[in-house]
């Protein structure tokens, strides 16, 4: 986050003045507006908990589901809906590995690198994917099609080596099957 | 695609967790669940048992926590703050299955979410909770869909909400999906995450049963633990305890499993105290040409055991007595030509990455250990590295940190060195030539 952003800190600032301050410091953040659908989904999520803060992870996921990632502006917009400091939302956003604070590809490939997949061929699978895409873990292809990330045990140890592409679980995946598998995700 | 099951049974007397599974391994909906005695335990309990009687049943059953810690669920429940002086709290189901090598809760969540819901309502009744949360890891997409469907069915049928099954008890359940990070499976970190905070563990005491989510009494139980509750409520604690049939003092059955280079990796519901040898046989044994070198009994935070331990009862005390932990009871087997140093490096990389960073021994000690293991794996270790690893393992062990993450990481490290010191020695630079056996990279088969 831009450190010059006015602190929404522990001092509650009225919505209007907060927006003005943000507008004067960084127009890109001000440009971000939650869609009605996003706002309704977040407000609905808030009803499941004892206070709005608890919906912060759900709210970040709501935005990410539609936009692929969470921008600085989205963090501020979410903090506004939840009524908690933007710094708290940012703290949450940066803690969890599946909230993306920078743009990712159209498809996210999560390769399980835990013990059972290690024993059944993770290294060869990861190398095959890296070779096919020309990127390493944590990187995105130049055409913005794929982002490659490692992930904790996917709970598919009987199907190792396993991976997920978006919401789809695949396993076991042999290195020579990688090209055809990736081809299914345009 | 469902996990392979070594064997199945439709007998609820012997297979309380899995007897309702469909042959096509699809979703057991409310109608089918009720045709197979589903929610019978809940209705009977609300009619006939007091919360205290249900807790007594749970204690008699000796159901020990299936998330891996093995603490008696009945005792945990008996410690929950209840009564007029305390606010009604929560049941938090830990469905954040991320322990390396563990794939059992996925089966229950995807195929019989109604069993979990029934167990959670009963837990709510016993612990005077008014609301439940299912804390599900983000990647279990199919499980999330099925749970939402089951919750909707249960609400529509009057099983959830006010006046559960026409009783005076009210209880509702919400699905909470996470966003990654293994540490969310630690019960106090889970509570922080549920509250929308960073998942750092909390200092104990107070224990969650006294003050948990939003300061209210909160019982955190694993999926498999909660799925055992309906059968205990319906058939009694004595029946459940006897399921392990003299094999173990721990009650009931367990969802055991095997992964690694075996012929048929998979799961099976067996009595507590089943041996690893029996499971390995059900999995068809090692793949052709491979021999068993070592195995982890229940996840990345358990200690390595040897082929000579295959006949031990897989229960909490027996495996604890052998210098390991039962953990989740899902075996990961290592073949004779796979490197223990490499696997240990993989595990410590995992624990280092997943440390939440709150406690210094964990945040700084784990990456340090991982760096040394990388060097040993590549034959670039220095004299003294093994002793340094041993010192690190003891300095991140129990009592040094707020939660069990770092002690969990210490256990495979200590036991790997204990049983396979020669493999670590072979990774020290000048000892390369005199080594007994060069470590062979994993996956070279």
XYZ file of C-alpha atoms in Angstrom:
631
model
C 0.000 0.000 0.000
C 1.030 3.546 -0.630
C 2.315 4.746 2.714
C 1.116 8.269 1.964
C -2.426 7.092 2.133
C -4.107 8.936 4.979
C -4.229 6.717 7.995
C -7.656 5.351 8.499
C -5.903 4.046 11.623
C -7.685 3.925 14.888
C -9.352 7.248 14.342
C -12.669 6.958 12.611
C -12.900 9.438 9.786
C -16.243 10.250 8.273
C -16.850 8.667 4.908
C -16.900 11.954 3.061
C -13.670 13.295 4.491
C -11.945 9.955 4.055
C -12.872 9.915 0.385
C -11.596 13.461 -0.067
C -8.286 12.668 1.534
C -7.846 9.603 -0.603
C -8.795 11.478 -3.739
C -6.157 14.074 -3.081
C -3.413 11.547 -2.473
C -4.025 8.850 -5.042
C -6.672 8.874 -7.695
C -6.233 5.211 -8.532
C -7.444 4.217 -5.088
C -10.367 6.560 -5.309
C -11.322 5.070 -8.664
C -12.130 1.746 -7.084
C -15.830 1.221 -6.450
C -17.392 -2.007 -5.243
C -20.149 -3.256 -7.514
C -23.620 -3.509 -6.008
C -23.293 -7.264 -6.202
C -20.008 -7.253 -4.304
C -21.354 -4.904 -1.665
C -24.487 -7.001 -1.154
C -22.463 -10.178 -0.884
C -20.198 -8.623 1.754
C -23.148 -7.219 3.688
C -24.827 -10.630 3.620
C -21.631 -12.290 4.857
C -21.539 -9.831 7.765
C -24.847 -11.234 9.059
C -23.164 -14.592 9.733
C -20.897 -13.201 12.448
C -21.018 -11.263 15.702
C -19.374 -8.223 14.161
C -18.489 -6.926 10.677
C -14.728 -7.474 11.094
C -15.214 -11.225 10.869
C -16.359 -10.837 7.280
C -12.994 -9.387 6.225
C -11.623 -12.598 4.722
C -14.917 -13.286 2.990
C -14.985 -9.717 1.654
C -11.472 -10.023 0.222
C -12.474 -13.287 -1.428
C -15.643 -11.677 -2.819
C -13.589 -9.026 -4.595
C -10.901 -11.443 -5.713
C -13.445 -13.878 -7.173
C -14.625 -11.197 -9.594
C -11.432 -9.254 -10.255
C -8.730 -11.876 -9.862
C -6.841 -9.934 -7.193
C -7.210 -7.291 -4.463
C -5.981 -3.796 -5.270
C -5.135 -1.004 -2.812
C -8.430 0.639 -3.651
C -10.304 -2.578 -2.887
C -8.699 -2.774 0.557
C -9.937 0.731 1.359
C -13.388 0.081 -0.086
C -13.719 -3.082 2.014
C -12.580 -1.302 5.163
C -15.253 1.281 4.471
C -18.027 -1.313 4.256
C -16.823 -3.186 7.352
C -16.131 -0.042 9.368
C -12.639 -1.158 10.390
C -9.256 0.440 9.647
C -7.822 -0.183 6.181
C -4.571 -1.180 7.883
C -6.411 -4.079 9.547
C -7.841 -5.242 6.222
C -4.355 -4.984 4.725
C -2.940 -7.004 7.635
C -5.417 -9.760 6.918
C -4.965 -9.577 3.152
C -1.207 -10.001 3.415
C -1.346 -12.811 5.990
C -3.345 -15.310 3.963
C -1.568 -16.991 1.098
C -4.593 -17.269 -1.162
C -5.433 -13.569 -1.122
C -3.526 -11.997 -3.987
C -2.356 -8.410 -3.512
C -0.973 -8.207 -7.007
C -2.466 -9.247 -10.342
C -2.359 -12.935 -11.199
C -2.951 -14.813 -14.414
C -6.381 -15.866 -15.662
C -5.713 -19.290 -14.188
C -3.917 -20.029 -10.933
C -2.045 -23.328 -10.745
C -1.574 -24.526 -7.151
C 0.956 -27.346 -6.995
C 0.911 -29.372 -3.785
C 4.460 -29.540 -2.444
C 3.797 -31.373 0.824
C 5.246 -34.678 1.960
C 3.062 -37.254 0.198
C 3.337 -35.458 -3.126
C 7.071 -35.044 -2.525
C 7.224 -38.839 -2.206
C 5.164 -39.467 -5.325
C 6.852 -37.071 -7.730
C 6.202 -33.396 -6.942
C 9.640 -32.214 -8.084
C 9.294 -33.739 -11.530
C 5.754 -32.385 -11.860
C 6.766 -28.870 -10.804
C 9.704 -28.917 -13.225
C 7.454 -30.087 -16.059
C 4.997 -27.247 -15.412
C 7.776 -24.693 -15.085
C 9.294 -25.958 -18.311
C 5.989 -25.839 -20.147
C 5.100 -22.339 -18.954
C 8.599 -20.876 -18.770
C 8.008 -19.541 -15.237
C 8.926 -20.525 -11.708
C 6.754 -20.660 -8.589
C 5.364 -17.215 -7.746
C 5.503 -16.000 -11.349
C 2.936 -15.247 -14.046
C 3.270 -15.998 -17.736
C 3.795 -13.025 -20.046
C 0.408 -13.546 -21.680
C -1.226 -13.383 -18.205
C -2.675 -16.838 -18.709
C -1.152 -18.729 -15.770
C 0.244 -17.994 -12.321
C 2.171 -20.813 -10.667
C 2.119 -21.183 -6.872
C 3.041 -23.844 -4.341
C 0.329 -24.882 -1.897
C 0.034 -26.802 1.384
C -1.039 -30.417 1.300
C -4.212 -30.494 -0.802
C -5.663 -33.448 1.078
C -5.425 -35.567 -2.057
C -2.442 -37.636 -0.937
C -3.898 -40.818 -2.443
C -3.755 -39.042 -5.807
C -0.282 -37.548 -5.583
C 1.342 -35.755 -7.167
C -1.682 -33.466 -7.138
C -2.428 -29.922 -8.184
C -5.341 -27.549 -8.557
C -6.050 -25.301 -11.496
C -8.613 -22.705 -10.418
C -11.321 -24.787 -8.688
C -10.378 -28.109 -10.292
C -8.373 -30.794 -8.500
C -6.159 -33.040 -10.648
C -4.126 -36.057 -9.632
C -2.080 -38.028 -10.047
C -0.547 -35.898 -12.788
C 2.408 -37.369 -14.658
C 4.944 -34.931 -16.116
C 4.083 -36.040 -19.654
C 0.421 -35.128 -19.067
C 1.133 -31.517 -18.126
C 0.970 -29.969 -21.597
C -2.426 -31.476 -22.419
C -3.801 -30.544 -19.011
C -2.731 -26.901 -19.277
C -4.152 -26.764 -22.796
C -7.639 -27.129 -21.299
C -7.325 -23.725 -19.634
C -7.362 -20.903 -22.157
C -13.349 -38.368 -8.070
C -13.511 -39.880 -4.585
C -10.752 -41.354 -2.482
C -10.260 -45.075 -2.805
C -11.726 -47.053 0.103
C -10.023 -50.368 0.870
C -13.292 -51.862 2.079
C -16.772 -50.680 2.903
C -19.644 -51.797 5.081
C -23.278 -50.791 5.455
C -23.306 -51.879 9.084
C -23.779 -48.932 11.428
C -22.828 -51.110 14.404
C -19.285 -51.548 13.113
C -18.702 -48.592 10.761
C -20.303 -45.521 12.335
C -18.412 -43.074 10.110
C -18.825 -44.632 6.687
C -21.818 -46.990 6.643
C -24.026 -44.421 4.947
C -21.678 -43.756 2.020
C -23.246 -44.371 -1.377
C -21.933 -47.049 -3.695
C -21.395 -44.422 -6.390
C -19.650 -42.329 -3.702
C -21.856 -39.329 -4.393
C -23.532 -36.903 -1.997
C -25.803 -38.407 0.651
C -28.725 -35.989 0.673
C -31.128 -35.392 3.548
C -33.710 -37.969 2.394
C -31.149 -40.710 2.033
C -29.422 -39.737 5.268
C -32.702 -39.972 7.171
C -33.565 -43.310 5.529
C -30.281 -44.567 6.967
C -31.171 -43.487 10.555
C -29.766 -40.003 10.055
C -30.756 -37.422 12.684
C -32.224 -40.256 14.773
C -29.486 -39.684 17.354
C -30.302 -35.982 17.475
C -34.053 -36.496 17.890
C -33.591 -39.173 20.541
C -31.034 -37.143 22.469
C -33.111 -33.979 22.515
C -36.042 -36.048 23.808
C -34.315 -38.322 26.275
C -30.853 -37.132 27.331
C -29.658 -34.113 29.278
C -26.499 -32.316 28.134
C -24.658 -33.799 31.117
C -25.754 -37.327 30.198
C -24.497 -36.814 26.663
C -21.145 -35.590 27.991
C -20.946 -38.642 30.289
C -21.519 -40.838 27.237
C -18.728 -39.032 25.418
C -16.338 -39.586 28.315
C -17.197 -43.280 28.534
C -16.700 -43.597 24.773
C -13.099 -42.396 25.155
C -13.243 -40.684 21.788
C -9.871 -38.988 21.476
C -9.480 -35.927 19.265
C -9.137 -37.006 15.641
C -7.426 -33.805 14.545
C -4.263 -35.390 15.843
C -3.849 -34.120 19.406
C -5.748 -37.060 20.891
C -7.330 -35.188 23.783
C -10.519 -36.805 25.095
C -13.463 -35.052 23.446
C -15.694 -35.841 26.431
C -13.246 -34.282 28.878
C -12.879 -31.231 26.658
C -16.643 -30.796 26.621
C -16.881 -31.229 30.395
C -14.537 -28.222 30.795
C -16.674 -25.838 28.729
C -18.055 -22.910 30.684
C -21.803 -23.541 30.850
C -24.699 -22.454 32.986
C -26.498 -19.238 33.827
C -23.291 -17.343 34.584
C -21.926 -17.867 31.095
C -23.073 -16.678 27.690
C -23.969 -19.310 25.127
C -21.063 -19.835 22.772
C -19.966 -21.694 19.705
C -19.024 -25.021 18.213
C -16.184 -24.488 15.752
C -15.606 -27.435 13.471
C -11.993 -27.599 12.363
C -12.283 -28.542 8.688
C -9.003 -26.865 7.792
C -7.419 -30.160 6.773
C -3.854 -29.283 5.737
C -1.637 -31.629 7.735
C 0.803 -33.063 5.190
C -0.289 -36.576 4.243
C -3.845 -36.233 5.583
C -6.889 -36.732 3.367
C -9.602 -38.166 5.622
C -11.879 -35.212 6.441
C -12.301 -34.447 2.747
C -14.225 -37.738 2.380
C -16.643 -36.974 5.230
C -17.162 -33.368 4.138
C -17.803 -34.194 0.497
C -19.980 -37.264 0.943
C -21.819 -37.027 4.286
C -21.975 -33.414 5.451
C -25.263 -34.228 7.235
C -23.334 -36.505 9.596
C -21.123 -33.566 10.539
C -24.115 -31.269 10.944
C -25.799 -33.786 13.252
C -22.605 -34.091 15.295
C -22.265 -30.326 15.565
C -25.859 -29.831 16.730
C -25.323 -32.501 19.394
C -22.084 -30.800 20.427
C -23.992 -27.533 20.619
C -26.629 -29.133 22.831
C -24.017 -30.613 25.177
C -21.955 -27.429 25.407
C -24.801 -24.901 25.548
C -23.720 -23.324 22.268
C -26.168 -21.498 20.054
C -24.204 -21.375 16.847
C -21.720 -23.482 14.919
C -19.099 -22.562 12.364
C -17.539 -24.978 9.914
C -14.052 -23.609 9.285
C -13.294 -25.060 5.862
C -10.079 -24.612 3.929
C -10.498 -22.628 0.762
C -9.311 -25.353 -1.599
C -12.092 -27.808 -0.639
C -14.414 -26.425 -3.292
C -16.662 -29.465 -3.710
C -16.978 -29.841 0.071
C -18.103 -26.206 0.331
C -20.855 -26.773 -2.246
C -22.058 -29.926 -0.531
C -22.000 -28.376 2.951
C -24.025 -25.370 1.792
C -26.516 -27.726 0.189
C -26.802 -29.829 3.348
C -27.184 -26.738 5.560
C -30.000 -25.478 3.346
C -31.739 -28.873 3.458
C -31.419 -29.026 7.245
C -32.734 -25.497 7.748
C -35.720 -26.163 5.494
C -36.535 -29.340 7.420
C -36.447 -27.598 10.805
C -33.288 -29.411 11.869
C -31.354 -26.145 12.120
C -32.616 -22.806 13.395
C -34.992 -22.083 16.213
C -36.603 -25.092 17.890
C -34.334 -27.790 16.441
C -36.521 -30.823 15.577
C -39.422 -29.222 17.508
C -37.430 -29.148 20.756
C -36.708 -26.091 22.908
C -33.131 -26.015 21.653
C -32.060 -23.560 18.964
C -28.886 -23.844 16.934
C -27.675 -22.712 13.529
C -24.512 -23.388 11.551
C -22.594 -21.216 9.109
C -19.890 -22.193 6.676
C -16.709 -20.126 6.963
C -14.147 -20.685 4.217
C -10.524 -19.759 4.751
C -7.871 -18.273 2.495
C -4.881 -20.544 3.013
C -2.280 -20.914 5.813
C -1.765 -24.189 7.681
C -1.651 -22.404 11.046
C -5.426 -21.838 10.851
C -5.772 -25.453 11.990
C -4.351 -24.543 15.417
C -7.455 -24.034 17.517
C -6.779 -20.541 18.844
C -5.410 -19.368 15.480
C -8.601 -20.738 13.968
C -10.618 -18.575 16.358
C -8.637 -15.460 15.418
C -9.166 -16.269 11.755
C -12.878 -16.800 12.338
C -13.003 -13.332 13.877
C -11.465 -11.903 10.708
C -7.971 -11.442 12.097
C -4.501 -12.681 11.204
C -4.265 -16.331 12.265
C -1.751 -15.975 15.079
C -2.390 -18.407 17.924
C -3.522 -17.028 21.259
C -1.905 -17.498 24.622
C -3.577 -20.154 26.774
C -5.141 -19.900 29.333
C -7.834 -18.876 28.968
C -8.739 -21.963 26.993
C -11.329 -21.579 24.245
C -13.867 -23.501 26.321
C -13.765 -20.586 28.780
C -13.196 -17.690 26.405
C -12.949 -18.294 22.685
C -14.540 -16.612 19.700
C -15.756 -13.096 20.567
C -14.937 -13.840 24.201
C -17.524 -16.604 24.491
C -17.044 -20.296 25.330
C -15.978 -22.051 22.135
C -15.445 -25.751 21.525
C -13.129 -26.544 18.632
C -13.389 -30.120 17.370
C -12.084 -31.841 14.260
C -14.476 -33.052 11.526
C -13.918 -36.754 12.217
C -14.326 -36.230 15.973
C -17.694 -34.555 15.473
C -18.807 -37.192 12.954
C -18.436 -39.829 15.684
C -20.792 -38.028 18.055
C -24.166 -39.114 16.590
C -23.358 -42.816 16.924
C -22.165 -42.323 20.507
C -25.343 -40.422 21.348
C -27.529 -43.111 19.778
C -25.781 -46.319 20.836
C -23.995 -45.210 23.976
C -20.451 -44.674 25.178
C -19.917 -48.292 26.196
C -20.777 -49.532 22.718
C -18.383 -47.025 21.142
C -15.572 -47.851 23.509
C -16.000 -51.563 22.748
C -15.612 -50.995 18.989
C -11.858 -51.105 19.375
C -12.412 -54.644 20.637
C -9.469 -55.043 23.008
C -6.990 -53.716 20.463
C -6.777 -50.376 22.216
C -8.004 -48.418 25.226
C -8.982 -45.658 22.809
C -12.597 -46.032 21.794
C -14.209 -46.422 18.419
C -13.095 -46.631 14.854
C -10.706 -44.424 12.924
C -10.440 -43.306 9.348
C -6.982 -44.630 8.596
C -5.176 -44.311 5.291
C -1.991 -44.882 3.347
C -0.167 -42.690 0.824
C 3.234 -42.836 -0.830
C 4.559 -45.376 -3.302
C 2.130 -48.180 -2.491
C 0.053 -50.089 -5.017
C -3.354 -48.721 -3.943
C -3.278 -45.606 -1.783
C -6.551 -44.974 0.025
C -8.654 -44.870 3.162
C -10.475 -47.303 5.406
C -12.556 -47.176 8.582
C -11.071 -49.675 11.064
C -11.135 -50.165 14.834
C -8.727 -48.036 16.855
C -5.587 -50.059 17.392
C -5.360 -51.454 13.863
C -1.709 -51.883 12.888
C 0.247 -50.198 10.128
C 1.069 -53.659 8.786
C -2.622 -54.390 8.256
C -3.116 -51.071 6.490
C -0.100 -51.559 4.273
C -1.481 -54.933 3.258
C -4.857 -53.404 2.410
C -3.007 -50.871 0.265
C -1.532 -53.752 -1.708
C 1.949 -53.315 -0.266
C 4.764 -51.284 -1.733
C 4.906 -50.909 -5.510
C 6.855 -53.625 -7.309
C 10.567 -53.468 -6.663
C 10.258 -51.210 -3.647
C 10.789 -51.981 -0.003
C 9.571 -50.027 2.994
C 12.293 -47.966 4.622
C 10.381 -45.802 7.079
C 6.951 -44.267 7.621
C 5.159 -41.364 9.226
C 2.103 -42.523 11.187
C -0.105 -39.481 10.923
C 1.110 -36.349 9.239
C 4.120 -34.098 8.878
C 4.297 -33.302 12.568
C 4.721 -36.929 13.648
C 7.963 -38.844 14.097
C 9.475 -41.394 11.737
C 8.914 -45.055 12.578
C 10.592 -48.161 11.162
C 9.424 -51.451 9.600
C 9.879 -53.049 13.043
C 7.029 -50.835 14.289
C 4.498 -52.154 11.760
C 2.887 -54.436 14.335
C 2.175 -51.693 16.866
C -1.424 -50.700 17.531
C -2.083 -47.389 15.839
C -3.472 -45.583 18.849
C -2.361 -42.490 20.730
C -0.565 -44.122 23.660
C 1.143 -46.956 21.777
C 2.528 -44.758 19.010
C 3.433 -42.125 21.599
C 5.350 -44.804 23.486
C 7.349 -45.623 20.358
C 8.675 -42.067 20.170
C 6.227 -40.697 17.652
C 2.634 -39.490 17.637
C -0.463 -41.048 16.097
C -1.441 -37.648 14.699
C -4.123 -38.070 12.070
C -3.472 -41.794 11.551
C -2.784 -41.539 7.841
C 0.473 -43.278 6.989
C 2.978 -41.833 4.558
C 5.383 -44.558 3.526
C 8.945 -44.025 2.312
C 10.587 -46.505 -0.048
C 14.106 -47.892 0.369
C 15.500 -45.732 -2.443
C 13.999 -42.460 -1.250
C 16.071 -40.021 0.782
C 15.072 -39.311 4.376
C 17.205 -36.148 4.287
C 15.279 -34.904 1.283
C 11.909 -35.693 2.859
C 12.932 -34.026 6.122
C 14.065 -30.972 4.167
C 10.661 -30.952 2.445
C 8.885 -31.079 5.820
C 10.997 -28.331 7.392
C 10.553 -26.121 4.317
C 6.832 -26.595 4.843
C 6.915 -25.722 8.543
C 9.217 -22.742 7.941
C 6.908 -21.359 5.274
C 3.802 -21.912 7.380
C 5.110 -20.390 10.626
C 2.896 -17.435 11.500
C 5.965 -15.581 12.752
C 4.746 -14.753 16.226
C 7.347 -16.666 18.281
C 11.047 -16.189 17.581
C 12.178 -19.832 17.992
C 9.668 -20.881 15.346
C 10.007 -17.918 12.980
C 13.813 -17.958 12.953
C 14.625 -21.514 13.980
C 12.666 -23.289 11.256
C 14.210 -21.480 8.265
C 17.624 -22.039 9.863
C 16.984 -25.767 10.097
C 15.654 -25.813 6.547
C 18.792 -24.078 5.208
C 21.035 -26.662 6.857
C 18.906 -29.476 5.461
C 19.142 -28.012 1.957
C 22.927 -28.059 2.314
C 22.972 -31.655 3.571
C 20.627 -32.733 0.797
C 23.037 -31.285 -1.756
C 26.129 -32.799 -0.176
C 27.275 -29.374 1.009
C 26.831 -29.786 4.756
C 29.508 -28.738 7.235
C 30.946 -30.547 10.236
C 28.691 -29.840 13.209
C 25.539 -29.377 11.128
C 23.868 -32.476 12.520
C 24.576 -31.417 16.101
C 23.282 -27.954 15.255
C 20.065 -29.495 13.897
C 19.675 -31.489 17.087
C 20.173 -28.368 19.160
C 17.673 -26.451 17.047
C 15.125 -29.260 17.356
C 15.342 -29.216 21.135
C 15.172 -25.416 21.255
C 11.968 -25.207 19.228
C 10.392 -28.095 21.158
C 7.497 -28.032 23.614
C 7.289 -25.051 25.960
C 9.338 -22.653 23.842
C 6.497 -21.264 21.746
C 2.819 -20.379 22.139
C 1.509 -23.208 19.972
C 2.472 -26.684 18.793
C 3.643 -25.679 15.308
C 7.380 -25.652 16.054
C 7.288 -28.707 18.371
C 5.437 -30.464 15.559
C 8.248 -29.541 13.189
C 10.857 -30.775 15.660
C 9.470 -34.297 15.819
C 10.203 -35.530 12.262
C 13.579 -33.760 12.394
C 14.671 -35.407 15.653
C 13.453 -38.856 14.690
C 14.918 -38.681 11.186
C 18.354 -38.001 12.684
C 17.824 -40.650 15.353
C 16.982 -43.422 12.890
C 18.942 -42.335 9.792
C 21.961 -40.442 11.077
C 24.173 -42.055 8.413
C 22.116 -40.415 5.667
C 22.663 -37.001 7.224
C 26.377 -37.698 7.693
C 26.625 -38.566 4.016
C 25.541 -34.998 3.246
C 28.584 -33.477 4.925
C 31.040 -32.226 2.344
C 34.279 -34.087 3.097
C 32.525 -37.288 4.117
C 31.093 -37.833 0.666
C 33.596 -40.479 -0.360
C 33.443 -42.499 2.813
C 29.673 -42.451 2.991
C 27.739 -45.688 3.416
C 25.148 -44.722 0.888
C 24.757 -41.615 -1.155
C 21.350 -40.066 -0.719
C 19.344 -40.806 -3.802
C 17.001 -38.052 -4.930
C 13.347 -38.696 -4.331
C 11.436 -39.772 -7.387
C 14.350 -41.435 -9.098
C 12.448 -44.705 -9.369
